[in-house]
Short mmCIF file of N, CA, C and O in Angstrom, two decimals:
data_model
loop_
_atom_site.label_atom_id
_atom_site.label_comp_id
_atom_site.label_asym_id
_atom_site.label_seq_id
_atom_site.Cartn_x
_atom_site.Cartn_y
_atom_site.Cartn_z
N UNK A 4 -0.57 26.57 18.82
CA UNK A 4 0.68 25.83 18.77
C UNK A 4 1.59 26.47 17.75
O UNK A 4 1.21 26.68 16.61
N UNK A 5 2.79 26.80 18.14
CA UNK A 5 3.77 27.42 17.24
C UNK A 5 4.56 26.33 16.54
O UNK A 5 5.05 25.41 17.15
N UNK A 6 4.66 26.42 15.23
CA UNK A 6 5.41 25.46 14.44
C UNK A 6 6.86 25.94 14.36
O UNK A 6 7.12 27.06 13.95
N UNK A 7 7.78 25.10 14.76
CA UNK A 7 9.20 25.45 14.76
C UNK A 7 9.91 24.76 13.61
O UNK A 7 9.38 23.85 12.99
N UNK A 8 11.13 25.20 13.32
CA UNK A 8 11.91 24.57 12.25
C UNK A 8 12.06 23.06 12.48
O UNK A 8 11.92 22.29 11.53
N UNK A 9 12.36 22.60 13.72
CA UNK A 9 12.44 21.15 13.91
C UNK A 9 11.13 20.44 13.59
O UNK A 9 11.13 19.34 13.05
N UNK A 10 9.99 21.09 13.88
CA UNK A 10 8.70 20.48 13.55
C UNK A 10 8.53 20.41 12.03
O UNK A 10 8.01 19.43 11.51
N UNK A 11 8.97 21.46 11.34
CA UNK A 11 8.88 21.45 9.89
C UNK A 11 9.77 20.36 9.31
O UNK A 11 9.39 19.67 8.36
N UNK A 12 10.97 20.21 9.88
CA UNK A 12 11.88 19.16 9.41
C UNK A 12 11.26 17.79 9.66
O UNK A 12 11.36 16.89 8.82
N UNK A 13 10.61 17.62 10.80
CA UNK A 13 9.95 16.35 11.10
C UNK A 13 8.82 16.08 10.10
O UNK A 13 8.65 14.96 9.63
N UNK A 14 8.06 17.12 9.78
CA UNK A 14 6.99 16.96 8.80
C UNK A 14 7.56 16.56 7.45
O UNK A 14 7.01 15.71 6.75
N UNK A 15 8.69 17.16 7.09
CA UNK A 15 9.34 16.81 5.83
C UNK A 15 9.82 15.36 5.86
O UNK A 15 9.71 14.64 4.87
N UNK A 16 10.34 14.93 6.99
CA UNK A 16 10.81 13.55 7.12
C UNK A 16 9.64 12.58 6.98
O UNK A 16 9.77 11.53 6.33
N UNK A 17 8.49 12.93 7.56
CA UNK A 17 7.30 12.09 7.42
C UNK A 17 6.91 12.00 5.96
O UNK A 17 6.60 10.92 5.44
N UNK A 18 6.95 13.13 5.28
CA UNK A 18 6.62 13.13 3.85
C UNK A 18 7.57 12.22 3.08
O UNK A 18 7.15 11.48 2.20
N UNK A 19 8.85 12.27 3.44
CA UNK A 19 9.84 11.44 2.75
C UNK A 19 9.57 9.96 3.02
O UNK A 19 9.73 9.12 2.13
N UNK A 20 9.16 9.62 4.23
CA UNK A 20 8.88 8.22 4.56
C UNK A 20 7.69 7.69 3.79
O UNK A 20 7.64 6.52 3.43
N UNK A 21 6.73 8.56 3.51
CA UNK A 21 5.56 8.14 2.74
C UNK A 21 5.98 7.77 1.32
O UNK A 21 5.40 6.92 0.68
N UNK A 22 7.04 8.40 0.88
CA UNK A 22 7.52 8.16 -0.47
C UNK A 22 8.47 6.97 -0.46
O UNK A 22 9.67 7.13 -0.42
N UNK A 23 7.94 5.80 -0.50
CA UNK A 23 8.78 4.61 -0.40
C UNK A 23 9.70 4.45 -1.60
O UNK A 23 10.76 3.85 -1.49
N UNK A 24 9.32 4.98 -2.73
CA UNK A 24 10.14 4.83 -3.93
C UNK A 24 10.22 6.12 -4.69
O UNK A 24 9.64 7.12 -4.32
N UNK A 25 11.00 6.10 -5.75
CA UNK A 25 11.13 7.26 -6.63
C UNK A 25 10.41 6.93 -7.91
O UNK A 25 10.86 6.10 -8.68
N UNK A 26 9.28 7.56 -8.15
CA UNK A 26 8.50 7.30 -9.34
C UNK A 26 9.27 7.63 -10.61
O UNK A 26 10.07 8.54 -10.63
N UNK A 27 9.01 6.87 -11.66
CA UNK A 27 9.70 7.10 -12.92
C UNK A 27 8.73 7.36 -14.05
O UNK A 27 9.13 7.46 -15.19
N UNK A 28 7.45 7.45 -13.75
CA UNK A 28 6.47 7.66 -14.81
C UNK A 28 6.69 9.01 -15.48
O UNK A 28 7.08 9.97 -14.85
N UNK A 29 6.42 9.05 -16.78
CA UNK A 29 6.58 10.30 -17.53
C UNK A 29 5.52 11.31 -17.09
O UNK A 29 4.44 10.94 -16.66
N UNK A 30 5.87 12.60 -17.19
CA UNK A 30 4.89 13.64 -16.87
C UNK A 30 3.73 13.56 -17.84
O UNK A 30 3.90 13.26 -19.01
N UNK A 31 2.54 13.84 -17.34
CA UNK A 31 1.37 13.79 -18.21
C UNK A 31 1.36 15.01 -19.12
O UNK A 31 1.75 16.08 -18.74
N UNK A 32 0.91 14.79 -20.35
CA UNK A 32 0.87 15.85 -21.35
C UNK A 32 -0.52 16.47 -21.43
O UNK A 32 -0.77 17.33 -22.24
N UNK A 33 -1.45 16.01 -20.60
CA UNK A 33 -2.81 16.53 -20.63
C UNK A 33 -2.85 17.99 -20.21
O UNK A 33 -1.95 18.47 -19.52
N UNK A 34 -3.90 18.68 -20.61
CA UNK A 34 -4.06 20.08 -20.22
C UNK A 34 -4.18 20.17 -18.70
O UNK A 34 -4.82 19.33 -18.07
N UNK A 35 -3.54 21.18 -18.14
CA UNK A 35 -3.55 21.37 -16.70
C UNK A 35 -4.64 22.37 -16.35
O UNK A 35 -4.67 23.47 -16.90
N UNK A 36 -5.56 22.00 -15.43
CA UNK A 36 -6.62 22.93 -15.06
C UNK A 36 -6.08 24.08 -14.22
O UNK A 36 -4.95 24.04 -13.73
N UNK A 37 -6.91 25.09 -14.01
CA UNK A 37 -6.54 26.19 -13.12
C UNK A 37 -6.24 25.60 -11.75
O UNK A 37 -6.87 24.62 -11.32
N UNK A 38 -5.28 26.18 -11.06
CA UNK A 38 -4.86 25.67 -9.75
C UNK A 38 -5.98 25.80 -8.73
O UNK A 38 -6.56 26.88 -8.56
N UNK A 39 -6.29 24.70 -8.06
CA UNK A 39 -7.34 24.67 -7.05
C UNK A 39 -6.93 25.48 -5.82
O UNK A 39 -5.74 25.67 -5.55
N UNK A 40 -7.91 25.95 -5.10
CA UNK A 40 -7.69 26.66 -3.84
C UNK A 40 -8.68 26.11 -2.82
O UNK A 40 -9.64 25.43 -3.17
N UNK A 41 -8.42 26.42 -1.56
CA UNK A 41 -9.36 26.03 -0.52
C UNK A 41 -8.69 25.33 0.64
O UNK A 41 -7.47 25.20 0.71
N UNK A 42 -9.52 24.85 1.54
CA UNK A 42 -9.05 24.17 2.75
C UNK A 42 -8.50 22.80 2.40
O UNK A 42 -8.72 22.28 1.29
N UNK A 43 -7.82 22.19 3.35
CA UNK A 43 -7.30 20.84 3.17
C UNK A 43 -8.46 19.89 2.83
O UNK A 43 -8.35 19.08 1.91
N UNK A 44 -9.56 20.01 3.54
CA UNK A 44 -10.70 19.14 3.29
C UNK A 44 -11.28 19.35 1.89
O UNK A 44 -11.66 18.40 1.22
N UNK A 45 -11.33 20.61 1.44
CA UNK A 45 -11.84 20.90 0.10
C UNK A 45 -10.93 20.28 -0.97
O UNK A 45 -11.42 19.65 -1.91
N UNK A 46 -9.62 20.47 -0.82
CA UNK A 46 -8.67 19.91 -1.79
C UNK A 46 -8.75 18.39 -1.81
O UNK A 46 -8.74 17.77 -2.87
N UNK A 47 -8.86 17.77 -0.62
CA UNK A 47 -8.97 16.32 -0.54
C UNK A 47 -10.25 15.84 -1.24
O UNK A 47 -10.24 14.85 -1.96
N UNK A 48 -11.34 16.57 -1.04
CA UNK A 48 -12.60 16.20 -1.68
C UNK A 48 -12.49 16.29 -3.20
O UNK A 48 -13.08 15.47 -3.93
N UNK A 49 -11.73 17.26 -3.70
CA UNK A 49 -11.55 17.42 -5.14
C UNK A 49 -10.94 16.16 -5.78
O UNK A 49 -11.27 15.83 -6.91
N UNK A 50 -10.04 15.50 -5.03
CA UNK A 50 -9.39 14.29 -5.57
C UNK A 50 -10.00 13.01 -4.98
O UNK A 50 -9.46 11.93 -5.15
N UNK A 51 -11.11 13.18 -4.27
CA UNK A 51 -11.87 12.05 -3.72
C UNK A 51 -11.07 11.21 -2.73
O UNK A 51 -11.01 9.98 -2.83
N UNK A 52 -10.46 11.90 -1.76
CA UNK A 52 -9.77 11.16 -0.69
C UNK A 52 -10.30 11.64 0.65
O UNK A 52 -10.76 12.77 0.78
N UNK A 53 -10.26 10.75 1.62
CA UNK A 53 -10.60 11.10 2.99
C UNK A 53 -9.28 11.33 3.73
O UNK A 53 -8.51 10.38 3.92
N UNK A 54 -8.99 12.58 4.12
CA UNK A 54 -7.69 12.88 4.72
C UNK A 54 -7.55 12.28 6.12
O UNK A 54 -8.45 12.36 6.94
N UNK A 55 -6.39 11.65 6.37
CA UNK A 55 -6.03 11.14 7.68
C UNK A 55 -5.12 12.20 8.31
O UNK A 55 -3.93 12.27 8.03
N UNK A 56 -5.72 13.07 9.14
CA UNK A 56 -5.00 14.23 9.69
C UNK A 56 -3.80 13.80 10.54
O UNK A 56 -3.92 12.93 11.40
N UNK A 57 -2.65 14.42 10.26
CA UNK A 57 -1.43 14.18 11.01
C UNK A 57 -1.02 15.39 11.83
O UNK A 57 -0.49 15.25 12.92
N UNK A 58 -1.24 16.58 11.29
CA UNK A 58 -0.90 17.84 11.96
C UNK A 58 -2.04 18.81 11.74
O UNK A 58 -2.47 19.01 10.60
N UNK A 59 -2.53 19.42 12.82
CA UNK A 59 -3.61 20.39 12.71
C UNK A 59 -3.25 21.58 13.58
O UNK A 59 -3.69 21.70 14.72
N UNK A 60 -2.40 22.46 13.04
CA UNK A 60 -1.93 23.63 13.76
C UNK A 60 -2.34 24.88 12.99
O UNK A 60 -2.78 24.79 11.84
N UNK A 61 -2.19 26.04 13.60
CA UNK A 61 -2.56 27.28 12.92
C UNK A 61 -1.74 27.51 11.66
O UNK A 61 -2.26 27.97 10.65
N UNK A 62 -0.45 27.17 11.69
CA UNK A 62 0.45 27.47 10.59
C UNK A 62 0.44 26.42 9.48
O UNK A 62 0.70 26.72 8.33
N UNK A 63 0.18 25.15 9.86
CA UNK A 63 0.20 24.06 8.88
C UNK A 63 -0.82 23.00 9.27
O UNK A 63 -0.98 22.68 10.45
N UNK A 64 -1.52 22.49 8.26
CA UNK A 64 -2.41 21.35 8.44
C UNK A 64 -1.92 20.30 7.45
O UNK A 64 -1.68 20.61 6.29
N UNK A 65 -1.74 19.09 7.93
CA UNK A 65 -1.14 18.05 7.10
C UNK A 65 -1.88 16.74 7.30
O UNK A 65 -2.21 16.36 8.42
N UNK A 66 -2.13 16.04 6.18
CA UNK A 66 -2.85 14.77 6.23
C UNK A 66 -2.25 13.81 5.21
O UNK A 66 -1.62 14.21 4.24
N UNK A 67 -2.45 12.53 5.47
CA UNK A 67 -2.10 11.49 4.51
C UNK A 67 -3.38 11.17 3.74
O UNK A 67 -4.46 11.04 4.33
N UNK A 68 -3.25 11.08 2.43
CA UNK A 68 -4.39 10.74 1.58
C UNK A 68 -4.01 9.56 0.70
O UNK A 68 -2.84 9.37 0.37
N UNK A 69 -5.01 8.78 0.32
CA UNK A 69 -4.79 7.68 -0.60
C UNK A 69 -5.87 7.73 -1.67
O UNK A 69 -7.05 7.83 -1.37
N UNK A 70 -5.42 7.69 -2.92
CA UNK A 70 -6.31 7.66 -4.08
C UNK A 70 -5.85 6.52 -4.98
O UNK A 70 -4.83 5.88 -4.71
N UNK A 71 -6.57 6.27 -6.04
CA UNK A 71 -6.20 5.18 -6.95
C UNK A 71 -4.77 5.32 -7.46
O UNK A 71 -4.07 4.33 -7.64
N UNK A 72 -4.32 6.56 -7.66
CA UNK A 72 -2.97 6.80 -8.18
C UNK A 72 -1.87 6.58 -7.14
O UNK A 72 -0.70 6.49 -7.49
N UNK A 73 -2.23 6.49 -5.84
CA UNK A 73 -1.24 6.23 -4.80
C UNK A 73 -1.45 7.06 -3.55
O UNK A 73 -2.40 7.84 -3.45
N UNK A 74 -0.55 6.88 -2.60
CA UNK A 74 -0.60 7.59 -1.33
C UNK A 74 0.21 8.88 -1.45
O UNK A 74 1.23 8.92 -2.12
N UNK A 75 -0.28 9.94 -0.76
CA UNK A 75 0.45 11.20 -0.78
C UNK A 75 0.17 11.99 0.49
O UNK A 75 -0.77 11.70 1.22
N UNK A 76 1.02 12.97 0.75
CA UNK A 76 0.83 13.91 1.85
C UNK A 76 0.20 15.16 1.26
O UNK A 76 0.65 15.66 0.22
N UNK A 77 -0.83 15.67 1.91
CA UNK A 77 -1.45 16.93 1.51
C UNK A 77 -1.29 17.89 2.68
O UNK A 77 -1.64 17.55 3.81
N UNK A 78 -0.71 19.05 2.41
CA UNK A 78 -0.50 20.05 3.46
C UNK A 78 -1.01 21.40 2.99
O UNK A 78 -0.85 21.76 1.82
N UNK A 79 -1.63 22.12 3.91
CA UNK A 79 -2.04 23.49 3.64
C UNK A 79 -1.35 24.39 4.65
O UNK A 79 -1.01 23.97 5.76
N UNK A 80 -1.14 25.65 4.26
CA UNK A 80 -0.33 26.58 5.05
C UNK A 80 -1.09 27.88 5.26
O UNK A 80 -1.86 28.31 4.41
N UNK A 81 -0.81 28.53 6.39
CA UNK A 81 -1.44 29.81 6.70
C UNK A 81 -0.85 30.93 5.85
O UNK A 81 -1.54 31.89 5.52
N UNK A 82 0.45 30.80 5.47
CA UNK A 82 1.10 31.87 4.72
C UNK A 82 1.90 31.30 3.55
O UNK A 82 2.34 30.15 3.58
N UNK A 83 2.11 32.14 2.54
CA UNK A 83 2.96 31.74 1.41
C UNK A 83 4.38 31.48 1.88
O UNK A 83 5.04 30.54 1.43
N UNK A 84 4.88 32.32 2.80
CA UNK A 84 6.24 32.17 3.30
C UNK A 84 6.41 30.85 4.05
O UNK A 84 7.40 30.14 3.86
N UNK A 85 5.44 30.50 4.89
CA UNK A 85 5.49 29.23 5.61
C UNK A 85 5.51 28.05 4.65
O UNK A 85 6.24 27.08 4.85
N UNK A 86 4.72 28.14 3.58
CA UNK A 86 4.71 27.09 2.57
C UNK A 86 6.07 26.97 1.92
O UNK A 86 6.61 25.88 1.79
N UNK A 87 6.66 28.07 1.49
CA UNK A 87 7.95 28.02 0.79
C UNK A 87 9.05 27.49 1.70
O UNK A 87 9.89 26.70 1.28
N UNK A 88 9.06 27.90 2.98
CA UNK A 88 10.06 27.39 3.92
C UNK A 88 9.92 25.88 4.08
O UNK A 88 10.90 25.15 4.13
N UNK A 89 8.68 25.40 4.19
CA UNK A 89 8.42 23.96 4.34
C UNK A 89 8.92 23.21 3.11
O UNK A 89 9.61 22.20 3.22
N UNK A 90 8.56 23.71 1.92
CA UNK A 90 8.97 23.04 0.68
C UNK A 90 10.49 23.01 0.58
O UNK A 90 11.09 21.98 0.26
N UNK A 91 11.13 24.13 0.84
CA UNK A 91 12.60 24.19 0.73
C UNK A 91 13.26 23.20 1.67
O UNK A 91 14.26 22.56 1.31
N UNK A 92 12.73 23.04 2.89
CA UNK A 92 13.28 22.06 3.83
C UNK A 92 12.98 20.63 3.38
O UNK A 92 13.84 19.76 3.44
N UNK A 93 11.76 20.41 2.93
CA UNK A 93 11.34 19.06 2.54
C UNK A 93 12.09 18.56 1.32
O UNK A 93 12.37 17.36 1.20
N UNK A 94 12.43 19.45 0.39
CA UNK A 94 13.10 19.03 -0.84
C UNK A 94 14.44 18.35 -0.58
O UNK A 94 14.89 17.57 -1.41
N UNK A 95 15.05 18.61 0.56
CA UNK A 95 16.30 17.94 0.91
C UNK A 95 16.10 16.44 1.05
O UNK A 95 17.06 15.67 0.97
N UNK A 96 14.87 15.99 1.26
CA UNK A 96 14.56 14.58 1.42
C UNK A 96 14.17 13.92 0.10
O UNK A 96 13.79 12.75 0.08
N UNK A 97 14.23 14.67 -1.00
CA UNK A 97 13.84 14.13 -2.30
C UNK A 97 12.35 14.27 -2.50
O UNK A 97 11.69 15.07 -1.84
N UNK A 98 11.81 13.50 -3.41
CA UNK A 98 10.37 13.48 -3.63
C UNK A 98 9.90 14.37 -4.75
O UNK A 98 10.67 15.05 -5.42
N UNK A 99 8.59 14.34 -4.94
CA UNK A 99 7.92 15.09 -5.99
C UNK A 99 6.81 15.90 -5.34
O UNK A 99 6.04 15.37 -4.54
N UNK A 100 6.71 17.17 -5.71
CA UNK A 100 5.83 18.12 -5.04
C UNK A 100 4.91 18.79 -6.05
O UNK A 100 5.37 19.36 -7.04
N UNK A 101 3.62 18.72 -5.80
CA UNK A 101 2.64 19.46 -6.57
C UNK A 101 2.30 20.68 -5.72
O UNK A 101 1.80 20.54 -4.60
N UNK A 102 2.57 21.87 -6.25
CA UNK A 102 2.48 23.09 -5.46
C UNK A 102 1.38 24.00 -5.99
O UNK A 102 1.36 24.33 -7.18
N UNK A 103 0.49 24.39 -5.09
CA UNK A 103 -0.55 25.37 -5.37
C UNK A 103 -0.40 26.53 -4.41
O UNK A 103 0.56 26.59 -3.63
N UNK A 104 -1.34 27.45 -4.41
CA UNK A 104 -1.28 28.59 -3.50
C UNK A 104 -1.64 28.14 -2.09
O UNK A 104 -2.76 27.74 -1.82
N UNK A 105 -0.66 28.13 -1.21
CA UNK A 105 -0.79 27.75 0.20
C UNK A 105 -1.13 26.27 0.40
O UNK A 105 -1.68 25.88 1.42
N UNK A 106 -0.78 25.43 -0.58
CA UNK A 106 -0.93 23.98 -0.40
C UNK A 106 0.13 23.26 -1.19
O UNK A 106 0.69 23.79 -2.14
N UNK A 107 0.40 22.02 -0.76
CA UNK A 107 1.35 21.17 -1.48
C UNK A 107 0.91 19.71 -1.30
O UNK A 107 0.38 19.33 -0.26
N UNK A 108 1.08 18.93 -2.36
CA UNK A 108 0.85 17.49 -2.31
C UNK A 108 2.20 16.83 -2.61
O UNK A 108 2.88 17.20 -3.56
N UNK A 109 2.59 15.88 -1.77
CA UNK A 109 3.89 15.22 -1.90
C UNK A 109 3.66 13.73 -2.12
O UNK A 109 2.97 13.09 -1.33
N UNK A 110 4.23 13.21 -3.19
CA UNK A 110 4.07 11.79 -3.48
C UNK A 110 5.02 11.36 -4.57
O UNK A 110 5.90 12.11 -4.99
N UNK A 111 4.82 10.15 -5.05
CA UNK A 111 5.63 9.66 -6.16
C UNK A 111 5.26 10.44 -7.42
O UNK A 111 4.17 11.03 -7.51
N UNK A 112 6.15 10.45 -8.38
CA UNK A 112 5.96 11.22 -9.60
C UNK A 112 4.62 10.90 -10.27
O UNK A 112 3.89 11.81 -10.66
N UNK A 113 4.29 9.62 -10.39
CA UNK A 113 3.04 9.25 -11.06
C UNK A 113 1.82 9.74 -10.28
O UNK A 113 0.82 10.15 -10.87
N UNK A 114 1.89 9.71 -8.96
CA UNK A 114 0.78 10.18 -8.12
C UNK A 114 0.60 11.68 -8.28
O UNK A 114 -0.52 12.18 -8.48
N UNK A 115 1.70 12.42 -8.19
CA UNK A 115 1.66 13.88 -8.32
C UNK A 115 1.13 14.28 -9.70
O UNK A 115 0.31 15.18 -9.83
N UNK A 116 1.56 13.57 -10.74
CA UNK A 116 1.09 13.86 -12.09
C UNK A 116 -0.42 13.63 -12.20
O UNK A 116 -1.13 14.43 -12.81
N UNK A 117 -0.91 12.56 -11.59
CA UNK A 117 -2.35 12.28 -11.62
C UNK A 117 -3.13 13.35 -10.86
O UNK A 117 -4.18 13.81 -11.31
N UNK A 118 -2.62 13.77 -9.71
CA UNK A 118 -3.29 14.81 -8.92
C UNK A 118 -3.34 16.13 -9.69
O UNK A 118 -4.32 16.87 -9.60
N UNK A 119 -2.29 16.40 -10.44
CA UNK A 119 -2.21 17.66 -11.19
C UNK A 119 -3.35 17.77 -12.22
O UNK A 119 -3.82 18.87 -12.50
N UNK A 120 -3.81 16.65 -12.73
CA UNK A 120 -4.88 16.69 -13.72
C UNK A 120 -6.19 17.18 -13.11
O UNK A 120 -7.08 17.62 -13.83
N UNK A 121 -6.32 17.13 -11.78
CA UNK A 121 -7.51 17.62 -11.09
C UNK A 121 -7.24 18.94 -10.37
O UNK A 121 -8.04 19.87 -10.45
N UNK A 122 -6.10 19.02 -9.67
CA UNK A 122 -5.81 20.19 -8.82
C UNK A 122 -5.04 21.30 -9.52
O UNK A 122 -4.94 22.41 -8.99
N UNK A 123 -4.46 21.01 -10.69
CA UNK A 123 -3.60 22.00 -11.32
C UNK A 123 -2.32 22.14 -10.51
O UNK A 123 -1.90 21.20 -9.84
N UNK A 124 -1.70 23.30 -10.56
CA UNK A 124 -0.48 23.53 -9.79
C UNK A 124 0.78 23.27 -10.59
O UNK A 124 0.73 22.92 -11.78
N UNK A 125 1.90 23.47 -9.92
CA UNK A 125 3.22 23.29 -10.54
C UNK A 125 3.95 22.14 -9.87
O UNK A 125 3.90 22.00 -8.65
N UNK A 126 4.66 21.35 -10.66
CA UNK A 126 5.42 20.23 -10.12
C UNK A 126 6.85 20.69 -9.84
O UNK A 126 7.48 21.32 -10.69
N UNK A 127 7.32 20.41 -8.63
CA UNK A 127 8.70 20.68 -8.24
C UNK A 127 9.33 19.37 -7.82
O UNK A 127 8.65 18.48 -7.31
N UNK A 128 10.63 19.27 -8.02
CA UNK A 128 11.39 18.04 -7.73
C UNK A 128 12.30 18.26 -6.53
O UNK A 128 12.95 19.29 -6.44
N UNK A 129 12.35 17.30 -5.64
CA UNK A 129 13.28 17.34 -4.52
C UNK A 129 14.69 16.95 -4.97
O UNK A 129 14.91 16.55 -6.11
N UNK A 130 15.62 17.04 -4.05
CA UNK A 130 17.00 16.67 -4.33
C UNK A 130 17.10 15.18 -4.59
O UNK A 130 16.56 14.38 -3.83
N UNK A 131 17.80 14.80 -5.65
CA UNK A 131 18.00 13.39 -6.00
C UNK A 131 19.32 12.93 -5.40
O UNK A 131 20.37 13.13 -5.99
N UNK A 132 19.27 12.34 -4.22
CA UNK A 132 20.49 11.89 -3.55
C UNK A 132 21.08 10.66 -4.20
O UNK A 132 22.24 10.35 -4.02
N UNK A 133 20.30 9.95 -5.00
CA UNK A 133 20.79 8.77 -5.69
C UNK A 133 21.78 9.10 -6.79
O UNK A 133 22.51 8.23 -7.26
N UNK A 134 21.84 10.36 -7.21
CA UNK A 134 22.74 10.75 -8.30
C UNK A 134 24.17 10.95 -7.81
O UNK A 134 25.08 11.05 -8.60
N UNK A 135 24.36 11.03 -6.49
CA UNK A 135 25.70 11.24 -5.95
C UNK A 135 26.51 9.94 -6.05
O UNK A 135 26.01 8.86 -5.78
N UNK A 136 27.78 10.06 -6.43
CA UNK A 136 28.64 8.88 -6.54
C UNK A 136 29.98 9.12 -5.89
O UNK A 136 30.38 10.26 -5.65
N UNK A 137 30.69 8.05 -5.60
CA UNK A 137 32.06 8.14 -5.14
C UNK A 137 32.24 8.47 -3.67
O UNK A 137 33.31 8.85 -3.25
N UNK A 138 31.21 8.33 -2.85
CA UNK A 138 31.38 8.63 -1.43
C UNK A 138 31.28 7.36 -0.70
O UNK A 138 30.91 6.84 0.05
#
């Protein structure tokens, strides 16, 4: 199955819908471990979640996960370029992104911060549409 830009946009929209709110928790100051690697199932096991698969294609695998810290989308990618294109499209919908090599976790700020303490990675922020005024 070939993943197209509209499919990527749809995946980003699903990720945005999972994010019912905009987390305001402060970033954790704890030491960040080395960034985890592996399959979607391996990453999910690291944070003790059972992934609810939403997309299982050659280019992207995506699941909804729930842990004590909250619900999030976990996606793995076949290529670094595919991952970056997905993130760049998804960021237009806002949200908080924990980014590793060929994987991303999308959730509220507090959820992403909690996941980072296990998975490592870098936190990226989506576009904040709430900051726009006067329209």
